[in-house]
Coordinates of C-alpha atoms in Angstrom, one line a residue:
M6 CA 8.6 34.5 17.2
T7 CA 6.7 35.9 14.3
D8 CA 4.4 32.8 14.1
T9 CA 3.2 33.6 17.6
Q10 CA 2.2 37.1 16.6
T11 CA 0.2 36.3 13.5
Q12 CA -2.3 34.2 15.2
P13 CA -5.5 34.0 13.3
G14 CA -7.4 34.6 16.6
A15 CA -5.4 37.6 17.3
T16 CA -5.6 39.3 13.9
Q17 CA -9.0 38.2 12.8
P18 CA -11.4 38.4 15.6
E19 CA -14.3 38.3 13.3
H20 CA -13.4 34.7 12.6
S21 CA -13.2 33.8 16.3
D22 CA -16.4 31.8 16.3
K23 CA -15.1 29.1 13.8
L24 CA -11.8 27.5 12.9
D25 CA -10.6 28.7 9.5
K26 CA -9.0 26.5 6.9
G27 CA -5.5 27.5 8.0
V28 CA -6.0 26.4 11.6
L29 CA -7.6 23.2 10.5
M30 CA -4.8 22.3 8.3
V31 CA -2.3 22.9 11.2
A32 CA -4.7 20.7 13.3
G33 CA -4.4 17.9 10.9
V34 CA -0.6 17.9 11.2
V35 CA -0.8 17.8 15.0
V36 CA -3.5 15.1 15.1
L37 CA -1.5 12.9 12.7
G38 CA 1.6 13.0 15.1
A39 CA -0.5 12.6 18.3
I40 CA -2.2 9.5 16.7
M41 CA 1.1 7.9 16.1
S42 CA 2.5 8.5 19.7
I43 CA -0.7 7.6 21.6
L44 CA -1.6 4.6 19.5
D45 CA 1.8 3.2 19.8
I46 CA 1.5 2.8 23.5
T47 CA -1.7 0.8 23.5
V48 CA -0.8 -1.2 20.3
V49 CA 2.3 -2.4 21.9
S50 CA 0.5 -3.4 25.2
V51 CA -1.3 -6.0 23.1
A52 CA 2.0 -7.6 21.8
L53 CA 3.5 -8.4 25.3
N54 CA 2.5 -12.0 25.1
T55 CA 3.8 -12.3 21.6
F56 CA 7.2 -10.7 22.6
Q57 CA 7.5 -13.3 25.5
E58 CA 7.2 -16.1 22.9
E59 CA 9.3 -14.4 20.2
F60 CA 12.2 -13.6 22.6
N61 CA 11.8 -16.5 25.1
A62 CA 11.5 -13.9 27.8
T63 CA 9.6 -13.5 31.1
A64 CA 6.7 -11.1 31.5
A65 CA 8.9 -8.8 33.7
E66 CA 11.5 -8.7 30.9
V67 CA 9.1 -7.8 28.0
A68 CA 7.4 -5.2 30.4
W69 CA 10.7 -3.2 29.7
T70 CA 9.4 -2.5 26.1
M71 CA 6.7 -0.4 27.7
T72 CA 8.7 1.0 30.7
A73 CA 11.6 2.1 28.5
Y74 CA 9.4 4.0 26.2
T75 CA 7.6 5.8 29.1
L76 CA 10.8 6.7 30.8
A77 CA 12.3 8.2 27.6
L78 CA 9.0 10.0 27.1
A79 CA 9.0 11.6 30.6
S80 CA 12.8 12.5 30.4
V81 CA 12.4 14.5 27.2
I82 CA 9.1 16.3 28.0
P83 CA 10.7 18.9 30.2
L84 CA 13.2 19.9 27.4
T85 CA 10.4 20.5 25.0
G86 CA 9.4 24.1 26.1
W87 CA 12.9 25.4 26.0
A88 CA 13.7 23.6 22.6
A89 CA 10.6 25.0 21.1
D90 CA 11.7 28.5 21.9
R91 CA 15.3 27.9 20.8
F92 CA 14.9 26.0 17.6
G93 CA 11.3 26.9 16.6
T94 CA 8.1 24.7 16.8
K95 CA 8.4 23.5 13.1
R96 CA 11.9 22.2 13.2
L97 CA 11.4 20.5 16.4
Y98 CA 8.1 18.9 15.4
L99 CA 9.9 17.6 12.2
L100 CA 12.7 16.2 14.4
A101 CA 10.3 14.6 16.8
V102 CA 8.4 12.8 14.0
A103 CA 11.5 11.7 12.3
L104 CA 12.9 10.3 15.6
F105 CA 9.7 8.6 16.3
T106 CA 9.5 7.0 12.7
A107 CA 13.1 6.0 12.7
G108 CA 12.7 4.3 16.1
S109 CA 9.6 2.5 14.8
V110 CA 11.4 0.9 11.9
L111 CA 14.4 -0.1 14.1
C112 CA 11.9 -1.6 16.5
A113 CA 10.4 -3.7 13.6
A114 CA 14.0 -4.8 12.7
A115 CA 15.0 -5.8 16.2
T116 CA 16.3 -9.3 16.5
S117 CA 16.6 -9.5 20.3
L118 CA 14.6 -8.1 23.2
E119 CA 17.6 -5.8 24.2
M120 CA 17.5 -4.2 20.7
L121 CA 13.8 -3.7 20.9
V122 CA 14.0 -1.9 24.4
L123 CA 16.9 0.3 23.1
F124 CA 14.9 1.3 20.0
R125 CA 11.7 1.9 22.1
V126 CA 13.8 4.6 24.0
L127 CA 14.5 6.3 20.5
Q128 CA 10.8 6.1 19.9
G129 CA 10.0 7.6 23.3
L130 CA 12.4 10.5 22.7
G131 CA 10.5 11.5 19.6
G132 CA 7.1 10.6 21.1
G133 CA 7.6 12.7 24.2
M134 CA 7.9 15.8 22.2
L135 CA 4.8 15.3 20.0
M136 CA 2.0 16.1 22.5
P137 CA 3.5 19.2 24.1
L138 CA 4.7 20.5 20.9
G139 CA 1.3 19.8 19.3
M140 CA -0.4 21.7 22.0
T141 CA 1.9 24.7 21.6
I142 CA 1.5 24.8 17.8
L143 CA -2.3 24.5 17.9
T144 CA -2.8 27.0 20.7
R145 CA -0.6 29.6 18.9
A146 CA -2.3 29.0 15.6
A147 CA -5.8 29.5 16.9
G148 CA -5.4 32.2 19.4
P149 CA -6.8 32.4 22.8
E150 CA -10.5 32.7 21.7
R151 CA -10.5 29.4 20.0
V152 CA -8.4 27.3 22.2
G153 CA -11.2 25.1 23.4
R154 CA -12.0 24.1 19.8
V155 CA -8.5 23.2 18.9
M156 CA -8.1 21.3 22.2
A157 CA -11.1 19.3 21.3
V158 CA -9.4 18.5 18.0
L159 CA -6.3 17.2 19.7
G160 CA -8.5 15.3 22.3
I161 CA -9.7 12.9 19.6
P162 CA -6.4 10.8 19.4
M163 CA -5.9 11.3 23.2
L164 CA -9.3 9.6 24.1
L165 CA -9.5 7.3 21.1
G166 CA -6.0 5.9 21.0
P167 CA -6.4 3.8 24.2
I168 CA -9.7 2.4 22.9
F169 CA -8.8 1.6 19.2
G170 CA -5.0 0.8 19.8
P171 CA -6.0 -2.8 21.0
I172 CA -8.3 -3.4 17.9
L173 CA -5.4 -2.3 15.6
G174 CA -2.8 -4.2 17.6
G175 CA -4.8 -7.4 17.7
A176 CA -5.7 -7.2 14.0
L177 CA -2.0 -6.7 12.9
I178 CA -0.7 -9.4 15.0
E179 CA -3.4 -11.9 14.1
S180 CA -3.3 -11.1 10.3
A181 CA 0.4 -10.4 9.8
S182 CA 3.2 -10.3 12.5
W183 CA 4.2 -8.2 15.5
H184 CA 6.7 -6.3 13.2
W185 CA 3.7 -4.5 11.7
I186 CA 2.6 -2.8 14.8
F187 CA 5.9 -0.7 14.3
L188 CA 6.1 -0.8 10.6
I189 CA 2.7 0.9 10.2
N190 CA 4.2 4.0 11.6
L191 CA 6.5 4.4 8.6
P192 CA 4.0 5.6 6.0
I193 CA 2.1 7.7 8.7
G194 CA 5.4 9.2 9.8
I195 CA 6.5 10.1 6.2
A196 CA 3.0 11.7 5.5
A197 CA 3.3 13.6 8.8
I198 CA 6.8 15.0 7.8
V199 CA 5.7 16.1 4.3
Y200 CA 2.4 17.5 5.7
A201 CA 4.1 19.5 8.5
W202 CA 6.9 20.8 6.1
I203 CA 4.2 22.2 3.8
V204 CA 1.7 23.5 6.4
L205 CA 3.5 24.7 9.4
P206 CA 4.6 28.4 9.2
K207 CA 8.4 28.9 8.9
D208 CA 10.2 29.4 12.2
D209 CA 11.6 32.8 13.0
V210 CA 13.5 32.1 16.1
E211 CA 14.3 35.0 18.6
P212 CA 17.8 35.2 20.3
S213 CA 18.1 31.9 22.2
E214 CA 17.4 31.7 26.0
T215 CA 20.1 30.2 28.0
F216 CA 19.7 26.4 28.6
D217 CA 19.1 25.4 32.3
W218 CA 21.7 22.5 32.6
V219 CA 21.3 22.3 36.3
G220 CA 17.5 21.9 35.8
M221 CA 17.8 19.2 33.2
L222 CA 20.3 17.2 35.4
L223 CA 17.8 17.4 38.3
L224 CA 14.4 17.1 36.7
S225 CA 14.8 14.6 33.8
P226 CA 16.6 11.9 35.8
G227 CA 14.3 12.7 38.7
L228 CA 11.1 12.1 36.6
A229 CA 12.7 8.9 35.0
A230 CA 13.7 7.4 38.3
F231 CA 10.3 8.2 40.0
L232 CA 8.3 6.7 37.2
F233 CA 10.5 3.8 37.1
G234 CA 9.8 3.1 40.8
V235 CA 6.0 3.7 40.2
S236 CA 5.9 1.5 37.2
S237 CA 7.6 -1.3 39.2
I238 CA 4.8 -1.5 41.8
P239 CA 2.5 -3.8 40.0
E240 CA 5.4 -6.4 39.3
E241 CA 6.6 -6.2 43.0
G242 CA 3.0 -6.1 44.4
T243 CA 3.9 -3.5 47.0
A244 CA 5.3 0.0 47.2
M245 CA 7.7 -1.1 49.9
A246 CA 10.0 -3.2 47.8
P247 CA 13.5 -1.8 47.4
K248 CA 13.1 -1.9 43.5
V249 CA 10.2 0.5 44.1
L250 CA 11.3 2.6 47.0
V251 CA 14.9 3.4 46.1
P252 CA 14.1 5.0 42.6
M253 CA 11.0 6.6 43.9
I254 CA 12.7 8.3 46.8
L255 CA 15.8 9.2 44.6
G256 CA 13.5 10.6 41.9
A257 CA 11.5 12.5 44.5
V258 CA 14.6 14.1 46.0
L259 CA 15.8 15.3 42.6
I260 CA 12.4 16.7 41.6
A261 CA 12.2 18.4 45.2
A262 CA 15.6 19.8 44.6
F263 CA 14.6 21.3 41.2
V264 CA 11.7 23.4 42.7
P265 CA 13.8 25.9 44.7
W266 CA 16.4 26.1 41.7
A267 CA 13.5 26.7 39.2
L268 CA 12.1 29.4 41.5
A269 CA 15.4 31.1 42.3
K270 CA 15.7 34.7 41.1
R271 CA 19.0 34.2 39.4
N272 CA 17.5 31.4 37.3
I273 CA 15.8 33.6 34.6
H274 CA 15.0 30.7 32.2
P275 CA 14.4 27.5 34.2
L276 CA 13.9 24.2 32.3
V277 CA 10.2 24.2 33.5
E278 CA 8.6 27.4 34.3
L279 CA 7.1 26.8 37.8
R280 CA 6.3 30.4 38.2
L281 CA 3.4 29.8 35.9
F282 CA 1.6 28.3 38.9
Q283 CA 1.0 32.0 40.0
N284 CA -1.7 31.8 37.3
R285 CA -4.7 30.6 39.3
N286 CA -6.4 29.0 36.1
L287 CA -3.4 27.0 35.2
T288 CA -2.9 25.8 38.8
V289 CA -6.5 24.7 39.3
A290 CA -6.5 23.0 35.9
I291 CA -3.3 21.1 36.7
I292 CA -4.8 19.8 40.0
A293 CA -8.0 18.7 38.2
M294 CA -5.9 17.1 35.4
T295 CA -3.7 15.2 38.0
L296 CA -6.8 13.7 39.7
F297 CA -8.5 12.9 36.4
A298 CA -5.5 11.4 34.9
I299 CA -4.9 9.0 38.0
A300 CA -8.7 8.0 37.9
F301 CA -9.1 7.8 34.2
F302 CA -5.9 6.1 33.1
G303 CA -6.0 3.9 36.1
A304 CA -9.6 2.8 35.4
S305 CA -8.9 2.4 31.7
L306 CA -6.7 -0.5 32.6
L307 CA -9.7 -2.4 34.2
F308 CA -12.1 -2.4 31.2
P309 CA -10.0 -4.6 28.8
L310 CA -9.0 -6.9 31.7
Y311 CA -12.6 -7.5 32.8
F312 CA -13.6 -8.5 29.3
I313 CA -10.4 -10.8 28.8
Q314 CA -10.2 -12.4 32.3
V315 CA -13.9 -12.6 33.4
R316 CA -15.7 -12.8 30.1
G317 CA -13.1 -14.7 28.2
E318 CA -13.0 -12.4 25.2
G319 CA -10.0 -12.2 22.9
T320 CA -8.0 -9.0 22.3
L321 CA -9.6 -8.1 19.1
A322 CA -13.2 -8.6 20.4
T323 CA -12.2 -6.6 23.5
G324 CA -11.1 -3.7 21.4
W325 CA -14.5 -3.6 19.7
L326 CA -16.3 -3.9 23.0
L327 CA -14.7 -0.7 24.2
A328 CA -15.6 1.3 21.1
P329 CA -18.9 2.7 22.7
Q330 CA -16.6 4.8 24.9
G331 CA -14.9 6.3 21.9
V332 CA -18.3 6.9 20.1
G333 CA -19.6 8.8 23.3
A334 CA -16.5 10.9 23.5
M335 CA -16.7 11.8 19.7
I336 CA -20.2 13.0 20.1
T337 CA -19.6 15.4 23.0
M338 CA -16.0 16.5 22.3
P339 CA -16.7 19.1 19.5
I340 CA -19.7 20.5 21.4
A341 CA -17.6 20.8 24.6
G342 CA -14.8 22.6 22.7
I343 CA -17.3 25.2 21.3
L344 CA -19.0 25.8 24.7
A345 CA -15.6 26.1 26.6
D346 CA -14.7 29.0 24.3
R347 CA -18.1 30.6 24.6
I348 CA -19.0 30.2 28.3
G349 CA -15.8 29.0 30.0
P350 CA -14.7 25.5 30.8
G351 CA -15.8 25.3 34.4
K352 CA -19.5 24.4 33.9
I353 CA -18.7 21.8 31.1
V354 CA -16.1 20.0 33.1
L355 CA -18.4 19.7 36.2
V356 CA -21.1 18.2 33.9
G357 CA -18.5 15.9 32.1
I358 CA -17.1 14.5 35.5
T359 CA -20.7 14.0 37.0
V360 CA -21.6 12.0 33.8
I361 CA -18.3 9.9 34.0
T362 CA -19.0 9.2 37.7
V363 CA -22.5 7.9 36.8
G364 CA -21.0 5.6 34.1
M365 CA -18.2 4.5 36.4
A366 CA -20.8 3.8 39.3
M367 CA -22.6 1.4 37.0
F368 CA -19.5 -0.7 36.8
T369 CA -19.7 -1.2 40.5
Q370 CA -22.7 -3.5 40.0
I371 CA -21.2 -5.9 37.3
G372 CA -21.0 -9.5 37.7
A373 CA -19.7 -12.6 35.7
D374 CA -22.8 -12.6 33.5
T375 CA -23.9 -9.0 33.4
S376 CA -25.7 -8.0 30.2
Y377 CA -23.4 -6.6 27.6
V378 CA -26.2 -4.1 26.8
Y379 CA -25.8 -2.8 30.4
I380 CA -21.9 -2.7 30.1
L381 CA -21.7 -1.1 26.7
G382 CA -24.3 1.4 27.8
A383 CA -22.2 2.4 30.9
L384 CA -19.1 2.7 28.5
F385 CA -21.0 5.0 26.2
I386 CA -22.2 7.1 29.1
M387 CA -18.5 7.4 30.3
G388 CA -17.5 8.4 26.8
L389 CA -20.0 11.2 26.7
G390 CA -18.5 12.4 30.0
M391 CA -15.0 12.1 28.9
G392 CA -15.6 14.2 25.7
G393 CA -16.5 17.1 28.1
T394 CA -13.8 16.7 30.6
M395 CA -10.2 16.2 29.6
M396 CA -9.7 18.9 26.8
P397 CA -11.8 21.5 28.6
I398 CA -9.4 21.2 31.6
M399 CA -6.5 21.7 29.1
T400 CA -8.3 24.7 27.6
A401 CA -8.7 26.2 31.1
A402 CA -4.9 25.8 31.7
L403 CA -3.7 27.3 28.3
A404 CA -6.3 29.9 27.5
T405 CA -4.9 32.6 29.8
L406 CA -1.3 32.2 28.8
T407 CA 0.6 34.5 26.4
A408 CA 1.9 33.0 23.2
H409 CA 5.3 32.9 24.5
N410 CA 4.2 30.9 27.7
V411 CA 2.2 28.4 25.9
A412 CA 5.2 26.0 25.2
R413 CA 6.0 26.1 28.9
G414 CA 2.4 25.7 30.1
S415 CA 1.9 22.7 27.7
T416 CA 5.2 21.2 29.0
L417 CA 3.8 21.4 32.6
L418 CA 0.5 19.9 31.6
N419 CA 2.2 17.0 29.9
I420 CA 4.5 16.3 32.7
T421 CA 1.6 16.3 35.2
Q422 CA -0.5 13.9 32.8
Q423 CA 2.4 11.5 32.4
V424 CA 3.3 11.2 36.1
A425 CA -0.5 11.0 37.1
A426 CA -1.3 8.3 34.4
S427 CA 1.7 6.1 35.6
I428 CA 0.6 6.5 39.3
G429 CA -3.0 5.6 38.3
T430 CA -2.0 2.5 36.3
A431 CA 0.2 1.2 39.2
L432 CA -2.5 2.2 41.8
F433 CA -5.3 0.2 40.1
S434 CA -3.0 -2.8 39.2
V435 CA -2.0 -3.2 42.9
I436 CA -5.6 -2.9 44.1
L437 CA -6.9 -5.3 41.6
T438 CA -4.2 -7.8 42.3
N439 CA -4.7 -7.7 46.1
E440 CA -8.4 -8.1 45.6
L441 CA -7.9 -11.3 43.5
K442 CA -5.3 -12.5 46.0
D443 CA -7.8 -12.2 48.8
S444 CA -10.4 -13.9 46.7
R445 CA -11.2 -17.4 48.2
F446 CA -12.2 -19.2 44.9
V447 CA -9.4 -17.5 42.9
S448 CA -6.8 -18.5 45.4
A449 CA -8.3 -22.1 45.6
G450 CA -8.2 -22.3 41.8
A451 CA -4.5 -21.3 41.7
A452 CA -3.7 -24.0 44.5
L453 CA -5.8 -26.7 42.6
A454 CA -3.9 -26.0 39.3
E455 CA -0.6 -26.5 41.3
A456 CA -1.8 -29.7 42.8
G457 CA -2.7 -31.1 39.2
A458 CA -3.7 -34.8 39.4
D459 CA -2.3 -35.6 42.8
Q460 CA -5.6 -36.5 44.7
S461 CA -4.0 -36.1 48.2
A462 CA -2.8 -32.6 47.2
V463 CA -6.3 -31.8 45.8
A464 CA -7.9 -33.1 49.1
A465 CA -5.6 -30.8 51.1
V466 CA -6.6 -27.8 49.0
L467 CA -10.3 -28.6 49.7
E468 CA -9.7 -28.8 53.3
R469 CA -7.6 -25.7 53.4
F470 CA -10.2 -23.6 51.6
G471 CA -13.2 -25.3 53.0
L472 CA -14.6 -26.4 49.6
S473 CA -17.2 -29.0 49.0
Q474 CA -17.2 -31.6 46.2
E475 CA -20.0 -29.7 44.6
Q476 CA -18.0 -26.5 44.7
L477 CA -15.1 -28.3 43.3
A478 CA -17.3 -29.4 40.3
N479 CA -18.3 -25.7 39.6
I480 CA -14.9 -24.2 40.5
E481 CA -14.5 -22.4 37.2
A482 CA -17.8 -20.7 37.6
L483 CA -17.0 -19.7 41.1
I484 CA -13.6 -18.4 40.2
T485 CA -15.2 -16.2 37.5
S486 CA -17.8 -14.9 39.8
D487 CA -15.1 -14.1 42.5
M488 CA -13.0 -12.2 39.9
A489 CA -16.0 -10.2 38.7
D490 CA -16.7 -9.2 42.4
A491 CA -13.0 -8.1 42.7
F492 CA -13.4 -5.9 39.6
A493 CA -16.7 -4.4 41.0
T494 CA -14.8 -3.6 44.2
V495 CA -12.0 -1.9 42.4
F496 CA -14.5 0.2 40.3
I497 CA -15.8 1.5 43.6
V498 CA -12.4 3.2 44.3
A499 CA -12.4 4.4 40.7
T500 CA -15.8 6.0 41.1
I501 CA -14.8 7.7 44.2
L502 CA -11.6 9.1 42.6
V503 CA -13.4 10.5 39.6
A504 CA -16.1 12.1 41.9
C505 CA -13.1 13.8 43.8
C506 CA -12.2 15.5 40.5
L507 CA -15.4 17.7 41.1
I508 CA -13.7 19.5 43.8
P509 CA -11.0 21.3 41.8
A510 CA -13.3 21.5 38.7
A511 CA -15.6 23.7 40.9
F512 CA -12.9 26.3 40.7
L513 CA -12.3 26.3 37.1
P514 CA -13.4 29.5 35.3
R515 CA -17.2 29.6 34.6
K516 CA -17.1 32.4 32.1
K517 CA -15.2 33.1 29.0
V518 CA -11.5 33.5 30.1
A519 CA -9.5 36.5 28.9
P520 CA -5.7 36.1 28.3
V521 CA -3.5 37.6 30.9
D522 CA 0.3 37.9 31.0
P523 CA 1.7 35.8 33.7
T524 CA 5.2 37.3 33.1
A525 CA 3.8 40.5 34.5
M526 CA 3.2 38.7 37.8
M527 CA 6.7 37.0 37.8
G528 CA 8.6 40.2 37.5
H529 CA 10.4 39.2 34.3

């Protein structure tokens, strides 16, 4: 593609220390698309209770509005690398934004839960292409010398979306209606399409690579089935339930079958280029990203739940309380991007993970009445660490790839991140649920609520849990205290998982990385 051979970083090395206007314009296009895709996930999570009331549905039924989006997203990501090479990044990006925007408008017009779930699939098909495409477009535009800086730009919506999504969702639902959490994407989508049409370079597509139909029939359904099983774990409460085990095993078998097919000599253009794992930097970065995504996205579930369930805060207030995390990330992210380009990402990621571990460890000490100054300080410290972690890991993965392989590398990264995030969310949901289930006062509270005004039933509950009348009088405070203890215990697991990220991070490059040609190693 000609747009891959006229990279500013490649033709103008004298500008490699800063992002020129052309690259910043392209970055603006990509960030706009990423904001739509990432905000949408967290904004919709706020509306689940509203959907239950609106469509007279159960929590399990409305959860499909999230699951359908995630499954569509995961299914389409593997196709993105091939499609970017076949049709060109500009055309595919315009199609992805158009699909996402059309899906959003249809979601707003949905009159039943079934319609909403169907239109969320359409949204997911567009949304799934936006992030890997955005990485490809930005990395090609900036060149390998400046990939750290452009990854820092792309990191802004990736880290801030989960924090400010609940604020936006809560505000729209409270001030207008649930329809607006989807309708807000219409003006943003139109602006993104016009902006991309003007700014992105024209596609000059090379002769098409053959499409890997066997790979698609194995990997896309495999990922969807596996993630469906994983996302069913919180609802079932165990990984042993048939609804979890059957799709997970089926998905794992399909994914496992894809591996030898993708590596077969006769398969010149596999759907996902697993031979890229011969690139040491990419492999180490993907291992680090997997561990980090499990820990970060899993733990991200805990913070809003603590504020809502333990401290009794509303959705909107919770969103604002999470803001210090975003502020911390905004401070360190641009600095980390510049340093990753100059001295390599390894040292920065090690510092970032250490800082996150300190912030997460502070949460292991929280109680029912812990000072908000302490909590917000811990969130700010975590944000400082996050700004120096996620995007430098991606920089390490993509900086050594040739322009042609960037699309395939970003596809690998996004598949990893999506699977790891789903595993993290399920893992922490189950751990928290089990901790609360084992909690004496939380269990007693549930039993008392069931007993109602029946004095004999209340007496039976008191005897069963060994509660005194004094404890009964203070049951709400005791429940809240028990819940806080459960959260603190789960944060110990989160802290250990984040600290484990230091192991692969130690193997990331600690000096400026030079581009290599992985295809030379593959014998292509």
